[in-house]
């Protein structure tokens, strides 16, 4: 095992242990709100804001498990919204809106976001309060799907993941990509569910190692890139 594999595996096992501990104390989910700065380092190799915006300018982008990011001025959602880019946030928590801004702001700060809280966020029509296996967008209309700290970390049931990857295969155009962070080496993620395996078989899979410089909010790990065949 190389050093990158070792670090990524440690990160993944630590985060999984945190999820198990959170569930044990009755916390089913923690909706964090990482900033565009962190998303740039997680998903775009730390390129500048302008470079990232130019990359996604003509794309349809969907952020799966976006948490309350659309409520913060420094999110990728709001940065794209200000530029007129078709960026969608998908998270069931958006259906109810933010019940406790104080709590969510504290959680956002812990995850490295210090943006302004927006009581009435622009782009509400692109804040989709749904689960990732039933997204109300047309078939083959999406170019890029991002998922930070959600799939395989908090969402770990293989039957649920099977439904989600089947939905991704429907939404993405050929050549479109799903980027998921954080992951251990792919070979260490076992998949026993035949439906999930069948859905994964529609993608080419590659990984890239990510170091963000913020080991608390975004520790070193792999980003897995699924490209639709
Ligand atoms: C830890 S937060 C990550 C928020 C944000 N992406 C970030 O990096 O800060 C995980 C989010 O995944 C969402 N989630 C859980 N299951 C989901 C599902 N089936 N479909 C879409 N989102 C889901 C939760 O509601 C939660 O807000």
PDB file of C-alpha atoms and ligand atoms in Angstrom:
ATOM      1  CA  UNK A   1       0.000   0.000   0.000  1.00  0.00           C
ATOM      2  CA  UNK A   2       1.486   3.395  -0.956  1.00  0.00           C
ATOM      3  CA  UNK A   3       1.453   6.374   1.420  1.00  0.00           C
ATOM      4  CA  UNK A   4      -1.499   7.991  -0.371  1.00  0.00           C
ATOM      5  CA  UNK A   5      -3.553   4.815  -0.006  1.00  0.00           C
ATOM      6  CA  UNK A   6      -2.613   4.615   3.679  1.00  0.00           C
ATOM      7  CA  UNK A   7      -3.582   8.233   4.394  1.00  0.00           C
ATOM      8  CA  UNK A   8      -6.829   8.021   2.416  1.00  0.00           C
ATOM      9  CA  UNK A   9      -7.798   4.804   4.163  1.00  0.00           C
ATOM     10  CA  UNK A  10      -7.087   6.366   7.591  1.00  0.00           C
ATOM     11  CA  UNK A  11      -9.167   9.438   6.732  1.00  0.00           C
ATOM     12  CA  UNK A  12     -12.041   7.293   5.524  1.00  0.00           C
ATOM     13  CA  UNK A  13     -12.037   4.986   8.542  1.00  0.00           C
ATOM     14  CA  UNK A  14     -11.849   8.002  10.904  1.00  0.00           C
ATOM     15  CA  UNK A  15     -14.816   9.693   9.226  1.00  0.00           C
ATOM     16  CA  UNK A  16     -16.799   6.463   9.223  1.00  0.00           C
ATOM     17  CA  UNK A  17     -16.088   6.049  12.935  1.00  0.00           C
ATOM     18  CA  UNK A  18     -17.358   9.616  13.504  1.00  0.00           C
ATOM     19  CA  UNK A  19     -20.574   8.772  11.645  1.00  0.00           C
ATOM     20  CA  UNK A  20     -21.080   5.625  13.716  1.00  0.00           C
ATOM     21  CA  UNK A  21     -20.471   7.648  16.911  1.00  0.00           C
ATOM     22  CA  UNK A  22     -22.861  10.390  15.759  1.00  0.00           C
ATOM     23  CA  UNK A  23     -25.576   7.815  15.070  1.00  0.00           C
ATOM     24  CA  UNK A  24     -24.927   6.202  18.412  1.00  0.00           C
ATOM     25  CA  UNK A  25     -25.718   9.481  20.201  1.00  0.00           C
ATOM     26  CA  UNK A  26     -28.848   9.880  18.082  1.00  0.00           C
ATOM     27  CA  UNK A  27     -27.581  12.310  15.443  1.00  0.00           C
ATOM     28  CA  UNK A  28     -28.731  10.825  12.135  1.00  0.00           C
ATOM     29  CA  UNK A  29     -27.096  13.485   9.942  1.00  0.00           C
ATOM     30  CA  UNK A  30     -24.903  16.571  10.176  1.00  0.00           C
ATOM     31  CA  UNK A  31     -25.620  19.132   7.454  1.00  0.00           C
ATOM     32  CA  UNK A  32     -22.395  21.057   7.017  1.00  0.00           C
ATOM     33  CA  UNK A  33     -21.780  23.890   4.516  1.00  0.00           C
ATOM     34  CA  UNK A  34     -18.320  23.851   2.986  1.00  0.00           C
ATOM     35  CA  UNK A  35     -17.295  26.972   1.108  1.00  0.00           C
ATOM     36  CA  UNK A  36     -16.483  27.444  -2.591  1.00  0.00           C
ATOM     37  CA  UNK A  37     -12.843  27.815  -1.538  1.00  0.00           C
ATOM     38  CA  UNK A  38     -12.904  24.292  -0.127  1.00  0.00           C
ATOM     39  CA  UNK A  39     -14.907  22.911  -3.058  1.00  0.00           C
ATOM     40  CA  UNK A  40     -12.250  24.386  -5.399  1.00  0.00           C
ATOM     41  CA  UNK A  41      -9.547  22.510  -3.524  1.00  0.00           C
ATOM     42  CA  UNK A  42     -11.580  19.300  -3.202  1.00  0.00           C
ATOM     43  CA  UNK A  43     -12.975  19.101  -6.744  1.00  0.00           C
ATOM     44  CA  UNK A  44     -10.868  21.399  -8.968  1.00  0.00           C
ATOM     45  CA  UNK A  45      -7.244  20.938  -7.874  1.00  0.00           C
ATOM     46  CA  UNK A  46      -7.249  24.331  -6.138  1.00  0.00           C
ATOM     47  CA  UNK A  47      -7.712  26.313  -9.346  1.00  0.00           C
ATOM     48  CA  UNK A  48      -8.716  29.982  -8.966  1.00  0.00           C
ATOM     49  CA  UNK A  49     -12.361  30.941  -8.621  1.00  0.00           C
ATOM     50  CA  UNK A  50     -12.336  32.455 -12.106  1.00  0.00           C
ATOM     51  CA  UNK A  51     -10.815  29.323 -13.662  1.00  0.00           C
ATOM     52  CA  UNK A  52     -13.407  27.099 -11.993  1.00  0.00           C
ATOM     53  CA  UNK A  53     -16.269  29.366 -13.040  1.00  0.00           C
ATOM     54  CA  UNK A  54     -14.991  29.324 -16.620  1.00  0.00           C
ATOM     55  CA  UNK A  55     -14.819  25.508 -16.493  1.00  0.00           C
ATOM     56  CA  UNK A  56     -18.440  25.098 -15.403  1.00  0.00           C
ATOM     57  CA  UNK A  57     -19.892  28.166 -17.147  1.00  0.00           C
ATOM     58  CA  UNK A  58     -21.785  26.248 -19.817  1.00  0.00           C
ATOM     59  CA  UNK A  59     -22.455  23.160 -17.747  1.00  0.00           C
ATOM     60  CA  UNK A  60     -25.350  21.879 -15.691  1.00  0.00           C
ATOM     61  CA  UNK A  61     -23.847  21.021 -12.288  1.00  0.00           C
ATOM     62  CA  UNK A  62     -25.572  19.207  -9.419  1.00  0.00           C
ATOM     63  CA  UNK A  63     -24.264  19.190  -5.829  1.00  0.00           C
ATOM     64  CA  UNK A  64     -25.527  16.025  -4.086  1.00  0.00           C
ATOM     65  CA  UNK A  65     -25.989  16.314  -0.326  1.00  0.00           C
ATOM     66  CA  UNK A  66     -25.220  20.035  -0.502  1.00  0.00           C
ATOM     67  CA  UNK A  67     -26.395  20.554   3.077  1.00  0.00           C
ATOM     68  CA  UNK A  68     -27.229  24.205   3.799  1.00  0.00           C
ATOM     69  CA  UNK A  69     -24.524  25.564   1.464  1.00  0.00           C
ATOM     70  CA  UNK A  70     -27.057  27.616  -0.598  1.00  0.00           C
ATOM     71  CA  UNK A  71     -27.768  29.683   2.529  1.00  0.00           C
ATOM     72  CA  UNK A  72     -24.165  30.933   2.674  1.00  0.00           C
ATOM     73  CA  UNK A  73     -22.741  33.702   0.504  1.00  0.00           C
ATOM     74  CA  UNK A  74     -19.340  31.975   0.081  1.00  0.00           C
ATOM     75  CA  UNK A  75     -20.770  28.688  -1.275  1.00  0.00           C
ATOM     76  CA  UNK A  76     -20.227  27.334  -4.772  1.00  0.00           C
ATOM     77  CA  UNK A  77     -24.021  27.423  -5.135  1.00  0.00           C
ATOM     78  CA  UNK A  78     -24.217  31.200  -4.537  1.00  0.00           C
ATOM     79  CA  UNK A  79     -21.037  31.979  -6.479  1.00  0.00           C
ATOM     80  CA  UNK A  80     -22.445  30.153  -9.527  1.00  0.00           C
ATOM     81  CA  UNK A  81     -25.874  31.701  -8.978  1.00  0.00           C
ATOM     82  CA  UNK A  82     -24.330  35.198  -9.157  1.00  0.00           C
ATOM     83  CA  UNK A  83     -22.711  34.248 -12.496  1.00  0.00           C
ATOM     84  CA  UNK A  84     -25.917  32.777 -13.980  1.00  0.00           C
ATOM     85  CA  UNK A  85     -24.469  29.239 -14.014  1.00  0.00           C
ATOM     86  CA  UNK A  86     -26.930  26.311 -13.788  1.00  0.00           C
ATOM     87  CA  UNK A  87     -25.815  24.941 -10.426  1.00  0.00           C
ATOM     88  CA  UNK A  88     -28.345  22.825  -8.478  1.00  0.00           C
ATOM     89  CA  UNK A  89     -28.213  21.853  -4.805  1.00  0.00           C
ATOM     90  CA  UNK A  90     -29.846  18.523  -3.872  1.00  0.00           C
ATOM     91  CA  UNK A  91     -30.514  17.706  -0.228  1.00  0.00           C
ATOM     92  CA  UNK A  92     -33.675  16.611   1.594  1.00  0.00           C
ATOM     93  CA  UNK A  93     -32.941  19.165   4.346  1.00  0.00           C
ATOM     94  CA  UNK A  94     -33.681  21.953   1.854  1.00  0.00           C
ATOM     95  CA  UNK A  95     -37.354  20.917   1.777  1.00  0.00           C
ATOM     96  CA  UNK A  96     -37.854  22.298   5.279  1.00  0.00           C
ATOM     97  CA  UNK A  97     -35.441  25.196   5.045  1.00  0.00           C
ATOM     98  CA  UNK A  98     -33.009  26.150   7.778  1.00  0.00           C
ATOM     99  CA  UNK A  99     -34.754  25.789  11.115  1.00  0.00           C
ATOM    100  CA  UNK A 100     -31.866  26.903  13.286  1.00  0.00           C
ATOM    101  CA  UNK A 101     -29.577  29.378  11.489  1.00  0.00           C
ATOM    102  CA  UNK A 102     -27.477  29.798  14.646  1.00  0.00           C
ATOM    103  CA  UNK A 103     -26.741  26.061  14.863  1.00  0.00           C
ATOM    104  CA  UNK A 104     -26.161  25.726  11.105  1.00  0.00           C
ATOM    105  CA  UNK A 105     -23.846  28.740  11.094  1.00  0.00           C
ATOM    106  CA  UNK A 106     -21.796  27.168  13.883  1.00  0.00           C
ATOM    107  CA  UNK A 107     -21.592  23.883  11.953  1.00  0.00           C
ATOM    108  CA  UNK A 108     -20.651  25.840   8.797  1.00  0.00           C
ATOM    109  CA  UNK A 109     -17.817  27.604  10.682  1.00  0.00           C
ATOM    110  CA  UNK A 110     -16.540  24.243  11.943  1.00  0.00           C
ATOM    111  CA  UNK A 111     -16.445  23.082   8.317  1.00  0.00           C
ATOM    112  CA  UNK A 112     -14.354  26.105   7.318  1.00  0.00           C
ATOM    113  CA  UNK A 113     -17.083  28.380   5.933  1.00  0.00           C
ATOM    114  CA  UNK A 114     -17.365  31.984   7.115  1.00  0.00           C
ATOM    115  CA  UNK A 115     -19.765  33.358   4.514  1.00  0.00           C
ATOM    116  CA  UNK A 116     -22.741  35.590   5.217  1.00  0.00           C
ATOM    117  CA  UNK A 117     -25.965  33.782   6.166  1.00  0.00           C
ATOM    118  CA  UNK A 118     -28.687  34.527   3.590  1.00  0.00           C
ATOM    119  CA  UNK A 119     -32.181  34.425   5.021  1.00  0.00           C
ATOM    120  CA  UNK A 120     -33.728  34.523   1.532  1.00  0.00           C
ATOM    121  CA  UNK A 121     -31.083  32.892  -0.690  1.00  0.00           C
ATOM    122  CA  UNK A 122     -31.152  33.713  -4.396  1.00  0.00           C
ATOM    123  CA  UNK A 123     -31.689  30.711  -6.697  1.00  0.00           C
ATOM    124  CA  UNK A 124     -34.335  28.959  -4.602  1.00  0.00           C
ATOM    125  CA  UNK A 125     -35.714  27.275  -7.726  1.00  0.00           C
ATOM    126  CA  UNK A 126     -32.419  25.370  -7.955  1.00  0.00           C
ATOM    127  CA  UNK A 127     -32.439  24.329  -4.273  1.00  0.00           C
ATOM    128  CA  UNK A 128     -33.989  20.873  -4.606  1.00  0.00           C
ATOM    129  CA  UNK A 129     -35.264  19.432  -1.322  1.00  0.00           C
ATOM    130  CA  UNK A 130     -35.247  15.835  -2.541  1.00  0.00           C
ATOM    131  CA  UNK A 131     -33.268  12.619  -2.107  1.00  0.00           C
ATOM    132  CA  UNK A 132     -30.546  11.876  -4.637  1.00  0.00           C
ATOM    133  CA  UNK A 133     -32.339   8.854  -6.114  1.00  0.00           C
ATOM    134  CA  UNK A 134     -35.246  10.949  -7.446  1.00  0.00           C
ATOM    135  CA  UNK A 135     -34.042  14.250  -8.851  1.00  0.00           C
ATOM    136  CA  UNK A 136     -36.580  16.250 -10.869  1.00  0.00           C
ATOM    137  CA  UNK A 137     -34.290  16.983 -13.826  1.00  0.00           C
ATOM    138  CA  UNK A 138     -34.459  15.691 -17.393  1.00  0.00           C
ATOM    139  CA  UNK A 139     -32.615  12.605 -18.590  1.00  0.00           C
ATOM    140  CA  UNK A 140     -29.073  13.220 -19.925  1.00  0.00           C
ATOM    141  CA  UNK A 141     -29.127  16.951 -19.100  1.00  0.00           C
ATOM    142  CA  UNK A 142     -26.361  17.030 -16.461  1.00  0.00           C
ATOM    143  CA  UNK A 143     -22.628  17.516 -17.126  1.00  0.00           C
ATOM    144  CA  UNK A 144     -21.151  17.265 -13.654  1.00  0.00           C
ATOM    145  CA  UNK A 145     -22.236  15.889 -10.290  1.00  0.00           C
ATOM    146  CA  UNK A 146     -20.321  16.776  -7.115  1.00  0.00           C
ATOM    147  CA  UNK A 147     -20.718  15.060  -3.737  1.00  0.00           C
ATOM    148  CA  UNK A 148     -18.728  16.274  -0.744  1.00  0.00           C
ATOM    149  CA  UNK A 149     -18.915  14.352   2.551  1.00  0.00           C
ATOM    150  CA  UNK A 150     -22.144  12.593   1.669  1.00  0.00           C
ATOM    151  CA  UNK A 151     -21.986   9.429  -0.478  1.00  0.00           C
ATOM    152  CA  UNK A 152     -20.230   6.414   1.108  1.00  0.00           C
ATOM    153  CA  UNK A 153     -19.656   8.486   4.276  1.00  0.00           C
ATOM    154  CA  UNK A 154     -23.127   9.364   5.624  1.00  0.00           C
ATOM    155  CA  UNK A 155     -25.031   7.526   2.899  1.00  0.00           C
ATOM    156  CA  UNK A 156     -23.669   3.988   3.253  1.00  0.00           C
ATOM    157  CA  UNK A 157     -26.584   1.621   2.569  1.00  0.00           C
ATOM    158  CA  UNK A 158     -25.732  -0.188  -0.685  1.00  0.00           C
ATOM    159  CA  UNK A 159     -29.389  -0.449  -1.725  1.00  0.00           C
ATOM    160  CA  UNK A 160     -29.746   3.338  -1.324  1.00  0.00           C
ATOM    161  CA  UNK A 161     -26.461   3.896  -3.198  1.00  0.00           C
ATOM    162  CA  UNK A 162     -27.732   1.602  -5.981  1.00  0.00           C
ATOM    163  CA  UNK A 163     -30.787   3.833  -6.445  1.00  0.00           C
ATOM    164  CA  UNK A 164     -28.591   6.938  -6.407  1.00  0.00           C
ATOM    165  CA  UNK A 165     -26.095   5.649  -8.986  1.00  0.00           C
ATOM    166  CA  UNK A 166     -28.961   4.469 -11.206  1.00  0.00           C
ATOM    167  CA  UNK A 167     -30.293   8.031 -11.040  1.00  0.00           C
ATOM    168  CA  UNK A 168     -26.833   9.462 -11.835  1.00  0.00           C
ATOM    169  CA  UNK A 169     -26.623   7.199 -14.909  1.00  0.00           C
ATOM    170  CA  UNK A 170     -29.993   8.563 -16.045  1.00  0.00           C
ATOM    171  CA  UNK A 171     -29.171  12.222 -15.419  1.00  0.00           C
ATOM    172  CA  UNK A 172     -25.689  12.405 -16.930  1.00  0.00           C
ATOM    173  CA  UNK A 173     -24.957  12.901 -20.590  1.00  0.00           C
ATOM    174  CA  UNK A 174     -22.396  10.494 -22.087  1.00  0.00           C
ATOM    175  CA  UNK A 175     -18.971  11.666 -20.883  1.00  0.00           C
ATOM    176  CA  UNK A 176     -20.520  13.443 -17.895  1.00  0.00           C
ATOM    177  CA  UNK A 177     -18.843  12.907 -14.533  1.00  0.00           C
ATOM    178  CA  UNK A 178     -19.587  12.272 -10.877  1.00  0.00           C
ATOM    179  CA  UNK A 179     -16.906  13.469  -8.411  1.00  0.00           C
ATOM    180  CA  UNK A 180     -17.119  12.026  -4.910  1.00  0.00           C
ATOM    181  CA  UNK A 181     -14.902  13.006  -1.962  1.00  0.00           C
ATOM    182  CA  UNK A 182     -13.592  11.644   0.399  1.00  0.00           C
ATOM    183  CA  UNK A 183     -12.812   8.034  -0.487  1.00  0.00           C
ATOM    184  CA  UNK A 184     -10.284   5.371   0.423  1.00  0.00           C
ATOM    185  CA  UNK A 185      -8.573   3.567  -2.470  1.00  0.00           C
ATOM    186  CA  UNK A 186     -11.406   2.294  -4.633  1.00  0.00           C
ATOM    187  CA  UNK A 187     -10.375  -1.341  -4.203  1.00  0.00           C
ATOM    188  CA  UNK A 188     -11.058  -0.967  -0.464  1.00  0.00           C
ATOM    189  CA  UNK A 189     -14.706  -0.047  -1.000  1.00  0.00           C
ATOM    190  CA  UNK A 190     -16.418  -3.413  -1.157  1.00  0.00           C
ATOM    191  CA  UNK A 191     -19.650  -3.668  -3.113  1.00  0.00           C
ATOM    192  CA  UNK A 192     -21.827  -6.697  -2.519  1.00  0.00           C
ATOM    193  CA  UNK A 193     -25.109  -5.374  -3.885  1.00  0.00           C
ATOM    194  CA  UNK A 194     -25.688  -6.556  -7.497  1.00  0.00           C
ATOM    195  CA  UNK A 195     -27.892  -3.532  -8.330  1.00  0.00           C
ATOM    196  CA  UNK A 196     -25.144  -1.167  -7.173  1.00  0.00           C
ATOM    197  CA  UNK A 197     -22.529  -3.115  -9.118  1.00  0.00           C
ATOM    198  CA  UNK A 198     -24.717  -2.992 -12.228  1.00  0.00           C
ATOM    199  CA  UNK A 199     -25.109   0.788 -11.892  1.00  0.00           C
ATOM    200  CA  UNK A 200     -21.361   1.284 -11.285  1.00  0.00           C
ATOM    201  CA  UNK A 201     -20.599  -0.785 -14.393  1.00  0.00           C
ATOM    202  CA  UNK A 202     -21.973   2.052 -16.547  1.00  0.00           C
ATOM    203  CA  UNK A 203     -19.029   4.251 -15.473  1.00  0.00           C
ATOM    204  CA  UNK A 204     -15.252   4.355 -15.955  1.00  0.00           C
ATOM    205  CA  UNK A 205     -13.708   4.892 -12.528  1.00  0.00           C
ATOM    206  CA  UNK A 206     -10.517   6.814 -11.666  1.00  0.00           C
ATOM    207  CA  UNK A 207      -9.159   8.386  -8.490  1.00  0.00           C
ATOM    208  CA  UNK A 208      -7.061  11.418  -7.669  1.00  0.00           C
ATOM    209  CA  UNK A 209      -5.457  12.252  -4.326  1.00  0.00           C
ATOM    210  CA  UNK A 210      -6.642  15.476  -2.695  1.00  0.00           C
ATOM    211  CA  UNK A 211      -4.742  17.610  -0.173  1.00  0.00           C
ATOM    212  CA  UNK A 212      -6.674  20.772   0.685  1.00  0.00           C
ATOM    213  CA  UNK A 213      -4.453  22.301   3.365  1.00  0.00           C
ATOM    214  CA  UNK A 214      -7.392  22.165   5.797  1.00  0.00           C
ATOM    215  CA  UNK A 215      -7.102  18.726   7.410  1.00  0.00           C
ATOM    216  CA  UNK A 216     -10.004  19.385   9.778  1.00  0.00           C
ATOM    217  CA  UNK A 217     -12.706  20.421   7.306  1.00  0.00           C
ATOM    218  CA  UNK A 218     -11.365  18.472   4.331  1.00  0.00           C
ATOM    219  CA  UNK A 219      -8.736  15.885   5.270  1.00  0.00           C
ATOM    220  CA  UNK A 220      -6.472  14.242   2.687  1.00  0.00           C
ATOM    221  CA  UNK A 221      -8.237  11.453   0.778  1.00  0.00           C
ATOM    222  CA  UNK A 222      -9.100  10.350  -2.727  1.00  0.00           C
ATOM    223  CA  UNK A 223     -11.677  11.940  -4.955  1.00  0.00           C
ATOM    224  CA  UNK A 224     -13.296   9.283  -7.114  1.00  0.00           C
ATOM    225  CA  UNK A 225     -14.279  10.302 -10.642  1.00  0.00           C
ATOM    226  CA  UNK A 226     -16.976   8.277 -12.394  1.00  0.00           C
ATOM    227  CA  UNK A 227     -17.259   9.003 -16.114  1.00  0.00           C
ATOM    228  CA  UNK A 228     -20.424   7.847 -17.858  1.00  0.00           C
ATOM    229  CA  UNK A 229     -19.694   5.583 -20.814  1.00  0.00           C
TER     230      UNK A 229
HETATM  231  C1  LIG B   1     -22.093  16.185   5.897  1.00  0.00           C
HETATM  232  S1  LIG B   1     -23.316  16.958   4.873  1.00  0.00           S
HETATM  233  C2  LIG B   1     -22.302  17.585   3.542  1.00  0.00           C
HETATM  234  C3  LIG B   1     -22.733  18.996   3.128  1.00  0.00           C
HETATM  235  C4  LIG B   1     -21.819  19.670   2.103  1.00  0.00           C
HETATM  236  N1  LIG B   1     -21.757  18.900   0.864  1.00  0.00           N
HETATM  237  C5  LIG B   1     -20.414  19.873   2.655  1.00  0.00           C
HETATM  238  O1  LIG B   1     -19.459  19.312   2.114  1.00  0.00           O
HETATM  239  O2  LIG B   1     -20.270  20.606   3.645  1.00  0.00           O
HETATM  240  C6  LIG B   1     -24.121  15.536   4.156  1.00  0.00           C
HETATM  241  C7  LIG B   1     -25.465  15.852   3.572  1.00  0.00           C
HETATM  242  O3  LIG B   1     -25.944  14.724   2.823  1.00  0.00           O
HETATM  243  C8  LIG B   1     -27.362  14.799   2.854  1.00  0.00           C
HETATM  244  N2  LIG B   1     -27.971  13.524   2.440  1.00  0.00           N
HETATM  245  C9  LIG B   1     -28.088  12.392   3.163  1.00  0.00           C
HETATM  246  N3  LIG B   1     -28.711  11.441   2.448  1.00  0.00           N
HETATM  247  C10 LIG B   1     -28.990  11.978   1.241  1.00  0.00           C
HETATM  248  C11 LIG B   1     -29.628  11.500   0.073  1.00  0.00           C
HETATM  249  N4  LIG B   1     -30.091  10.255  -0.009  1.00  0.00           N
HETATM  250  N5  LIG B   1     -29.749  12.342  -0.975  1.00  0.00           N
HETATM  251  C12 LIG B   1     -29.253  13.600  -0.919  1.00  0.00           C
HETATM  252  N6  LIG B   1     -28.637  14.112   0.163  1.00  0.00           N
HETATM  253  C13 LIG B   1     -28.504  13.306   1.232  1.00  0.00           C
HETATM  254  C14 LIG B   1     -27.670  15.174   4.301  1.00  0.00           C
HETATM  255  O4  LIG B   1     -28.950  15.710   4.473  1.00  0.00           O
HETATM  256  C15 LIG B   1     -26.541  16.147   4.618  1.00  0.00           C
HETATM  257  O5  LIG B   1     -26.966  17.484   4.527  1.00  0.00           O
END
